[in-house]
Amino acid sequence: MDDLESEPRVPGEEQGENESSDDDESINRKRIKKQNLPLAPPLFKETPCETGFHKTTRNCLQHIREDLLHNRWQDAADYMASYSQTLEDTTANMPQLYAEIIWRIGTEILHHHPDSKLEDYNSFYERVKHSGVKNYLKVCLEHSFHLLVNGQFEDAKRQLSIAESWRYGKLSAGQSQRIRLIQAYSGFLDYFIWCDKKATASSTDEYDAAVNQEMHSYFRQSSVNLKEIMKLPGVWDPFVLSYIDMLEFYNDHEGAVKVLNDYAYDKSFPPNPNAHVYLYRYMKKQNHPLKKLLKVLKILHKLVPSHELMPEYCSLLVQSEKEGDLQKALGVVLDLLDYSSWRSNLDVWNHLMNIIKRLRMKKQWLKIFAEEMGYRKDWWLAIHFSTFQARKDSAENRELLEVKSFVVGAFCPRYTSMYCGVGKAGRKGVTSEVQKAKRNPKQLRNIRRLRRESGQQSQD
């Protein structure tokens, strides 16, 4: 590996050059400063009592590091085969560290080596498991992940079963959280096997009692493990969705809603917008009352005001006959328009236009609008109704220009002439040019090309 801290080479240092060029180079060399680039410190440093074996392994690890940085996977694998001898060193004072280095780097080499096979992974993981007992459960879990990615569900399940039964004195007692996680993934694998059995049963027209009984057996095994992990505070989205899918298949809708409610509203759990999304979609699917749907979306709005379900939340508020829901819908739409991803969305502006139409039936609608506008009053008009925005809306979406013209004309007429005038003028000018150019095809192509370029510049 090149020495990054060495002095950069100056062109013209070859032998045979005249003295004047040498003088110029010496001056330039003085001006160039050494680069002080940050380098990662070596894992192991030389010590006074270092043996020859330790020095060799330290240099071997340095070669592995360089090969990894340069993507020389075969060379790294060859060095790793030699470095694994550190596991047999009885004088090592950090055997767990050596074992973890071999596990981490060896896995990285296998992932990138072009000739690695599943058998290589299996033999490597089996060796690493028994080299450091502190990492046994983590290695088993990673091994099962790799098998799962390669579609080996049964083998992955077997690895997790082995990890569940692992015991090693005090170490096993101190890893209860990790054992629970392994049990959860074991239940997750049972769910995948249950899905395969379900697909097999649905592909045949005849009722097969044996297959259905086997499915129910996997459902019970999976449910036990998944329910246990969901009692712990955390984000368990894949486990929750798999459990809900099985409950829905067996028509236990009340149980599914209870699980989703606990997952969304338990205060010991971290805030998770996905939990409220899952609850809302399931309740909507089961035709729950509008009041319950609004309650779920209200919390989701507080967590993520720009969520993709917010236009739907706005529609439900407009449908509601409860006093004050129309004002809430106005607030939801204004919150959406504060985000750049929604500012040119025609559906959101249509929601705002329809809300304003309904609000104008009330005497104090301007006061209601001002309350929801709040802190936005100093910059909202300038962002959405500038001359640049008018030209952009006119060129890209004529319907959006008309909807926004109605909105701004409803509560701020002085902006209407500026925004609408610029938009119509830009549209009119372009239209007249196109009509004139119809007589000349070459000129028409040039106008279209200029319009495309101007559109790209405006996006930049």
Coordinates of C-alpha atoms in Angstrom, one line a residue:
M1 CA 0.0 0.0 0.0
D2 CA 1.3 3.4 -0.9
D3 CA 2.6 5.6 1.9
L4 CA 0.0 8.3 2.1
E5 CA 2.1 10.4 4.4
S6 CA 5.1 10.5 2.1
E7 CA 6.1 13.6 0.2
P8 CA 4.3 13.9 -3.2
R9 CA 6.5 13.2 -6.2
V10 CA 7.3 16.3 -8.3
P11 CA 7.4 15.8 -12.1
G12 CA 10.9 16.1 -13.6
E13 CA 12.9 14.3 -11.0
E14 CA 14.5 11.9 -13.6
Q15 CA 18.2 11.8 -14.0
G16 CA 19.9 13.7 -16.9
E17 CA 18.1 17.0 -16.5
N18 CA 20.0 20.2 -16.5
E19 CA 21.0 22.2 -13.4
S20 CA 18.4 24.9 -14.0
S21 CA 15.5 22.5 -14.0
D22 CA 17.0 20.9 -10.8
D23 CA 17.0 24.3 -9.1
D24 CA 13.4 25.0 -10.1
E25 CA 12.4 21.6 -8.8
S26 CA 14.2 22.2 -5.5
I27 CA 12.3 25.5 -5.1
N28 CA 9.0 23.8 -6.0
R29 CA 9.8 20.9 -3.6
K30 CA 10.2 23.4 -0.7
R31 CA 6.8 24.9 -1.5
I32 CA 5.0 21.6 -1.4
K33 CA 4.0 20.5 2.1
K34 CA 3.5 17.0 3.4
Q35 CA -0.1 15.8 3.4
N36 CA -1.3 15.0 6.9
L37 CA -4.1 12.6 5.9
P38 CA -5.8 10.8 8.8
L39 CA -5.0 7.1 8.8
A40 CA -6.8 4.4 10.8
P41 CA -4.5 3.2 13.6
P42 CA -3.3 -0.4 13.4
L43 CA -5.2 -2.9 15.5
F44 CA -2.1 -4.3 17.1
K45 CA 1.1 -2.4 17.8
E46 CA 4.6 -3.7 18.2
T47 CA 5.5 -4.5 21.8
P48 CA 8.9 -5.0 23.4
C49 CA 8.1 -8.6 24.4
E50 CA 6.6 -9.5 21.0
T51 CA 7.5 -13.0 19.7
G52 CA 8.2 -13.9 16.1
F53 CA 4.8 -15.5 15.8
H54 CA 3.0 -12.4 17.0
K55 CA 5.0 -10.2 14.6
T56 CA 4.1 -12.5 11.7
T57 CA 0.4 -12.4 12.6
R58 CA 0.5 -8.7 12.9
N59 CA 2.1 -8.2 9.5
C60 CA -0.4 -10.8 8.1
L61 CA -3.3 -8.7 9.4
Q62 CA -1.8 -5.6 7.8
H63 CA -1.6 -7.4 4.4
I64 CA -5.2 -8.5 4.8
R65 CA -6.2 -4.9 5.4
E66 CA -4.4 -3.7 2.3
D67 CA -6.0 -6.5 0.2
L68 CA -9.5 -5.6 1.4
L69 CA -8.9 -1.9 0.6
H70 CA -7.8 -2.9 -3.0
N71 CA -10.5 -5.5 -3.5
R72 CA -7.9 -8.3 -3.8
W73 CA -10.2 -11.0 -2.4
Q74 CA -8.2 -14.1 -3.3
D75 CA -5.0 -12.7 -1.7
A76 CA -7.0 -11.7 1.4
A77 CA -8.4 -15.2 1.6
D78 CA -4.9 -16.7 1.4
Y79 CA -3.7 -14.5 4.2
M80 CA -6.8 -15.2 6.2
A81 CA -6.0 -18.9 6.1
S82 CA -2.7 -18.2 7.7
Y83 CA -4.1 -15.6 10.2
S84 CA -6.6 -18.2 11.5
Q85 CA -3.6 -19.8 13.3
T86 CA -3.9 -17.2 16.0
L87 CA -6.9 -19.2 17.4
E88 CA -4.4 -21.9 18.4
D89 CA -2.1 -19.5 20.2
T90 CA -2.2 -20.3 23.9
T91 CA -0.2 -17.3 24.9
A92 CA -2.7 -14.7 23.4
N93 CA -4.1 -12.3 26.0
M94 CA -7.1 -11.4 23.8
P95 CA -8.5 -14.6 22.2
Q96 CA -12.0 -13.2 21.9
L97 CA -10.7 -10.2 19.9
Y98 CA -8.8 -12.5 17.5
A99 CA -11.9 -14.7 17.1
E100 CA -14.1 -11.6 16.3
I101 CA -11.5 -10.3 13.8
I102 CA -11.5 -13.6 11.9
W103 CA -15.3 -13.7 12.0
R104 CA -15.9 -10.2 10.7
I105 CA -13.1 -10.1 8.1
G106 CA -13.7 -13.7 6.9
T107 CA -17.4 -13.0 6.3
E108 CA -16.6 -9.9 4.3
I109 CA -14.2 -11.8 2.1
L110 CA -16.7 -14.6 1.5
H111 CA -19.4 -12.0 0.6
H112 CA -17.2 -10.5 -2.1
H113 CA -15.1 -13.4 -3.3
P114 CA -16.4 -14.4 -6.8
D115 CA -15.9 -18.2 -6.2
S116 CA -17.5 -18.5 -2.7
K117 CA -20.1 -21.2 -2.3
L118 CA -22.7 -22.0 0.3
E119 CA -20.6 -24.9 1.5
D120 CA -17.8 -22.4 2.2
Y121 CA -20.1 -20.2 4.3
N122 CA -21.4 -23.2 6.3
S123 CA -17.9 -24.6 7.1
F124 CA -16.6 -21.1 8.0
Y125 CA -19.5 -20.3 10.3
E126 CA -19.3 -23.7 12.1
R127 CA -15.6 -23.1 12.8
V128 CA -16.1 -19.5 14.0
K129 CA -19.0 -20.5 16.3
H130 CA -16.7 -22.7 18.4
S131 CA -13.7 -20.3 18.4
G132 CA -15.3 -17.7 20.7
V133 CA -18.3 -18.5 22.9
K134 CA -19.2 -14.9 23.5
N135 CA -20.1 -14.5 19.9
Y136 CA -21.8 -17.9 19.5
L137 CA -25.4 -16.6 19.4
K138 CA -24.5 -13.7 17.1
V139 CA -22.7 -16.0 14.6
C140 CA -25.7 -18.4 14.7
L141 CA -28.1 -15.6 13.9
E142 CA -25.9 -14.3 11.1
H143 CA -25.6 -17.8 9.7
S144 CA -29.3 -18.2 9.7
F145 CA -29.7 -14.9 7.9
H146 CA -27.4 -16.0 5.1
L147 CA -29.3 -19.3 4.8
L148 CA -32.6 -17.4 4.7
V149 CA -31.4 -15.1 1.9
N150 CA -30.5 -18.2 -0.1
G151 CA -33.9 -19.8 0.4
Q152 CA -32.7 -22.5 2.8
F153 CA -35.6 -22.1 5.3
E154 CA -35.3 -25.5 6.9
D155 CA -31.5 -25.1 7.5
A156 CA -31.9 -21.6 8.8
K157 CA -34.6 -22.9 11.2
R158 CA -32.2 -25.6 12.4
Q159 CA -29.5 -23.1 13.1
L160 CA -31.8 -21.0 15.2
S161 CA -33.0 -24.1 17.1
I162 CA -29.4 -24.9 17.9
A163 CA -28.9 -21.4 19.2
E164 CA -32.0 -21.5 21.3
S165 CA -30.7 -24.6 23.2
W166 CA -27.2 -23.1 23.7
R167 CA -26.0 -22.9 27.3
Y168 CA -22.6 -21.9 28.6
G169 CA -22.7 -21.2 32.3
K170 CA -23.0 -17.6 33.3
L171 CA -22.6 -16.4 29.7
S172 CA -25.9 -17.9 28.7
A173 CA -27.7 -16.1 31.6
G174 CA -26.3 -12.8 30.6
Q175 CA -27.6 -13.1 27.0
S176 CA -31.3 -13.4 27.6
Q177 CA -32.1 -10.5 25.3
R178 CA -30.2 -12.1 22.4
I179 CA -31.8 -15.4 23.0
R180 CA -35.3 -13.7 22.8
L181 CA -34.3 -12.2 19.5
I182 CA -33.2 -15.6 18.2
Q183 CA -36.6 -17.0 19.3
A184 CA -38.4 -14.2 17.5
Y185 CA -36.5 -15.0 14.3
S186 CA -37.3 -18.6 14.8
G187 CA -41.0 -17.7 14.9
F188 CA -40.4 -15.5 11.8
L189 CA -39.0 -18.6 9.9
D190 CA -42.0 -20.6 11.1
Y191 CA -44.2 -17.9 9.4
F192 CA -42.3 -18.3 6.1
I193 CA -42.8 -22.1 6.2
W194 CA -46.5 -21.5 7.1
C195 CA -46.7 -19.3 4.0
D196 CA -45.3 -22.1 1.8
K197 CA -47.8 -24.5 3.2
K198 CA -50.6 -22.1 2.6
A199 CA -49.5 -21.6 -1.0
T200 CA -49.4 -25.4 -1.5
A201 CA -52.9 -25.8 0.0
S202 CA -54.4 -23.0 -2.1
S203 CA -53.0 -24.4 -5.3
T204 CA -55.0 -27.6 -5.0
D205 CA -58.8 -27.7 -5.2
E206 CA -59.2 -30.6 -2.8
Y207 CA -59.2 -30.1 0.9
D208 CA -56.1 -31.7 2.5
A209 CA -56.5 -32.3 6.2
A210 CA -52.8 -33.2 6.7
V211 CA -51.6 -29.9 5.1
N212 CA -54.0 -27.8 7.1
Q213 CA -53.0 -29.5 10.3
E214 CA -49.3 -28.9 9.5
M215 CA -50.1 -25.3 8.8
H216 CA -51.8 -24.9 12.1
S217 CA -48.9 -26.5 13.9
Y218 CA -46.5 -23.9 12.4
F219 CA -48.9 -21.1 13.3
R220 CA -48.9 -22.1 16.9
Q221 CA -45.1 -22.4 17.0
S222 CA -44.7 -19.0 15.3
S223 CA -47.3 -17.3 17.5
V224 CA -45.6 -18.3 20.8
N225 CA -42.3 -16.7 19.8
L226 CA -43.7 -13.6 18.0
K227 CA -45.9 -12.7 21.0
E228 CA -43.0 -12.9 23.3
I229 CA -40.8 -10.5 21.4
M230 CA -43.7 -8.0 21.0
K231 CA -43.9 -7.7 24.8
L232 CA -40.5 -6.0 24.7
P233 CA -40.2 -2.3 23.8
G234 CA -38.8 -1.9 20.3
V235 CA -39.5 -1.7 16.6
W236 CA -40.8 -5.1 15.5
D237 CA -42.5 -4.3 12.2
P238 CA -41.7 -7.6 10.3
F239 CA -42.7 -9.7 13.3
V240 CA -46.0 -7.8 13.8
L241 CA -47.0 -8.0 10.1
S242 CA -46.3 -11.7 9.9
Y243 CA -48.4 -12.3 13.1
I244 CA -51.2 -10.2 11.8
D245 CA -51.2 -12.0 8.5
M246 CA -51.7 -15.3 10.2
L247 CA -54.4 -14.0 12.5
E248 CA -56.3 -12.5 9.6
F249 CA -56.1 -15.9 7.7
Y250 CA -57.8 -17.6 10.7
N251 CA -60.4 -14.8 11.0
D252 CA -59.2 -13.6 14.4
H253 CA -59.8 -9.9 13.6
E254 CA -60.4 -8.8 17.2
G255 CA -57.0 -10.4 18.1
A256 CA -55.3 -8.6 15.2
V257 CA -56.7 -5.2 16.2
K258 CA -55.7 -5.7 19.8
V259 CA -52.1 -6.6 18.7
L260 CA -51.9 -3.5 16.5
N261 CA -53.4 -1.3 19.1
D262 CA -50.9 -2.4 21.7
Y263 CA -48.0 -1.9 19.2
A264 CA -49.2 1.6 18.3
Y265 CA -50.3 3.0 21.7
D266 CA -48.0 1.3 24.3
K267 CA -46.1 4.2 25.8
S268 CA -43.1 2.1 26.7
F269 CA -42.5 1.6 22.9
P270 CA -40.5 4.1 20.9
P271 CA -42.6 6.4 18.6
N272 CA -43.2 4.4 15.4
P273 CA -45.3 5.9 12.5
N274 CA -45.5 2.5 10.8
A275 CA -47.4 1.1 13.8
H276 CA -50.2 3.6 13.2
V277 CA -50.1 3.0 9.4
Y278 CA -50.6 -0.7 9.9
L279 CA -53.4 -0.1 12.4
Y280 CA -55.2 2.3 10.0
R281 CA -54.9 0.1 7.0
Y282 CA -56.2 -3.0 8.8
M283 CA -59.1 -1.1 10.4
K284 CA -60.0 0.4 7.0
K285 CA -59.9 -3.1 5.4
Q286 CA -62.3 -4.3 8.1
N287 CA -64.6 -1.3 7.6
H288 CA -64.2 0.2 11.0
P289 CA -66.2 3.4 11.8
L290 CA -64.9 6.8 10.5
K291 CA -64.4 8.1 14.0
K292 CA -61.8 5.3 14.8
L293 CA -60.0 5.9 11.5
L294 CA -59.7 9.6 12.2
K295 CA -58.3 8.9 15.6
V296 CA -55.5 6.8 14.2
L297 CA -54.6 9.3 11.4
K298 CA -54.6 12.2 13.9
I299 CA -51.7 10.7 15.8
L300 CA -49.9 9.8 12.5
H301 CA -50.3 13.5 11.5
K302 CA -48.6 14.6 14.6
L303 CA -45.7 12.2 14.0
V304 CA -45.3 12.7 10.2
P305 CA -47.2 15.7 8.8
S306 CA -46.0 15.0 5.3
H307 CA -47.0 11.3 5.3
E308 CA -48.5 9.9 2.1
L309 CA -51.8 9.1 4.0
M310 CA -52.4 12.8 4.9
P311 CA -54.4 13.6 1.7
E312 CA -56.6 10.7 2.7
Y313 CA -56.9 12.0 6.2
C314 CA -57.9 15.3 4.7
S315 CA -60.7 13.7 2.7
L316 CA -62.0 11.9 5.7
L317 CA -62.1 15.1 7.7
V318 CA -64.1 16.8 4.9
Q319 CA -66.5 13.9 4.9
S320 CA -67.0 14.1 8.6
E321 CA -70.0 16.1 9.8
K322 CA -68.4 17.0 13.1
E323 CA -68.0 20.7 13.9
G324 CA -64.3 21.8 13.5
D325 CA -63.2 18.9 11.3
L326 CA -63.2 21.2 8.3
Q327 CA -60.8 23.5 10.0
K328 CA -58.6 20.5 10.9
A329 CA -58.6 19.5 7.2
L330 CA -57.4 23.0 6.3
G331 CA -54.5 22.6 8.8
V332 CA -53.6 19.2 7.4
V333 CA -53.4 20.6 3.8
L334 CA -51.4 23.6 4.8
D335 CA -48.9 21.3 6.6
L336 CA -48.5 19.3 3.5
L337 CA -47.8 22.3 1.3
D338 CA -45.0 23.3 3.7
Y339 CA -43.0 20.4 2.2
S340 CA -41.3 20.7 -1.2
S341 CA -42.5 17.2 -2.2
W342 CA -46.1 18.3 -2.0
R343 CA -45.9 22.0 -3.3
S344 CA -46.8 21.1 -6.9
N345 CA -49.2 18.3 -6.1
L346 CA -52.5 19.0 -7.9
D347 CA -54.6 16.7 -5.6
V348 CA -53.5 18.7 -2.5
W349 CA -54.3 22.0 -4.1
N350 CA -57.7 20.7 -5.1
H351 CA -58.3 19.7 -1.5
L352 CA -57.4 23.2 -0.4
M353 CA -59.7 24.7 -3.1
N354 CA -62.7 22.5 -2.0
I355 CA -62.1 23.4 1.6
I356 CA -62.1 27.1 0.9
K357 CA -65.3 26.8 -1.1
R358 CA -67.0 25.1 1.9
L359 CA -65.5 27.6 4.4
R360 CA -66.7 30.6 2.4
M361 CA -70.2 29.6 3.4
K362 CA -69.4 30.6 6.9
K363 CA -69.4 34.3 8.0
Q364 CA -66.0 34.2 9.8
W365 CA -64.2 32.0 7.3
L366 CA -61.3 34.5 6.9
K367 CA -60.7 34.4 10.6
I368 CA -60.6 30.6 10.5
F369 CA -58.1 30.7 7.6
A370 CA -55.9 33.2 9.4
E371 CA -55.8 31.0 12.5
E372 CA -54.6 28.0 10.5
M373 CA -52.2 30.2 8.5
G374 CA -50.5 31.3 11.8
Y375 CA -46.7 31.6 11.4
R376 CA -46.9 31.1 7.7
K377 CA -48.4 34.5 6.9
D378 CA -45.0 36.1 6.4
W379 CA -43.7 33.7 3.7
W380 CA -46.5 31.5 2.5
L381 CA -47.7 33.7 -0.4
A382 CA -44.1 34.5 -1.5
I383 CA -43.2 30.8 -1.8
H384 CA -46.3 29.5 -3.6
F385 CA -47.3 32.5 -5.8
S386 CA -44.1 34.1 -7.0
T387 CA -43.6 35.1 -10.6
F388 CA -41.1 32.2 -11.1
Q389 CA -43.6 29.7 -9.7
A390 CA -46.3 31.2 -12.0
R391 CA -44.2 30.7 -15.1
K392 CA -43.3 27.1 -14.0
D393 CA -46.9 26.2 -13.3
S394 CA -48.0 27.7 -16.6
A395 CA -45.4 25.7 -18.5
E396 CA -45.9 22.4 -16.7
N397 CA -49.4 22.1 -15.4
R398 CA -52.1 24.5 -16.6
E399 CA -54.8 23.0 -14.4
L400 CA -52.6 23.6 -11.3
L401 CA -52.2 27.2 -12.3
E402 CA -56.0 27.6 -12.4
V403 CA -56.6 25.9 -9.1
K404 CA -53.9 28.1 -7.4
S405 CA -55.4 31.2 -9.0
F406 CA -58.7 30.4 -7.3
V407 CA -57.0 29.8 -4.0
V408 CA -55.0 33.1 -3.9
G409 CA -57.9 35.1 -5.3
A410 CA -60.1 33.9 -2.4
F411 CA -58.2 35.5 0.4
C412 CA -55.6 37.8 -1.2
P413 CA -56.8 39.4 -4.4
R414 CA -53.8 41.6 -4.9
Y415 CA -51.6 38.5 -5.6
T416 CA -54.1 37.3 -8.2
S417 CA -53.2 39.8 -10.9
M418 CA -49.5 39.2 -10.4
Y419 CA -49.6 35.4 -10.3
C420 CA -52.3 34.9 -12.9
G421 CA -51.0 37.7 -15.1
V422 CA -47.5 36.3 -15.3
G423 CA -48.9 32.8 -15.9
K424 CA -51.3 33.8 -18.7
A425 CA -48.8 36.1 -20.3
G426 CA -46.2 33.4 -20.4
R427 CA -48.7 31.0 -21.8
K428 CA -50.0 33.4 -24.4
G429 CA -46.5 34.3 -25.5
V430 CA -45.6 30.7 -26.0
T431 CA -48.8 30.0 -27.8
S432 CA -48.4 32.8 -30.3
E433 CA -44.9 31.8 -31.1
V434 CA -45.9 28.3 -31.7
Q435 CA -48.7 29.4 -34.0
K436 CA -46.3 31.5 -36.0
A437 CA -43.8 28.7 -36.2
K438 CA -46.3 26.2 -37.6
R439 CA -45.6 27.7 -41.0
N440 CA -41.9 26.8 -40.5
P441 CA -41.2 23.3 -39.2
K442 CA -37.5 24.1 -38.5
Q443 CA -38.5 27.0 -36.3
L444 CA -41.1 24.9 -34.5
R445 CA -38.4 22.3 -33.6
N446 CA -36.2 25.1 -32.3
I447 CA -39.0 26.4 -30.0
R448 CA -39.7 22.9 -28.6
R449 CA -36.0 22.4 -27.9
L450 CA -35.7 25.8 -26.1
R451 CA -38.8 24.9 -24.0
R452 CA -37.3 21.6 -23.0
E453 CA -34.0 23.3 -22.0
S454 CA -35.7 26.0 -20.1
G455 CA -37.7 23.4 -18.2
Q456 CA -34.6 21.5 -17.2
Q457 CA -32.9 24.8 -16.1
S458 CA -35.9 25.7 -13.9
Q459 CA -35.7 22.2 -12.3
D460 CA -32.0 22.7 -11.6

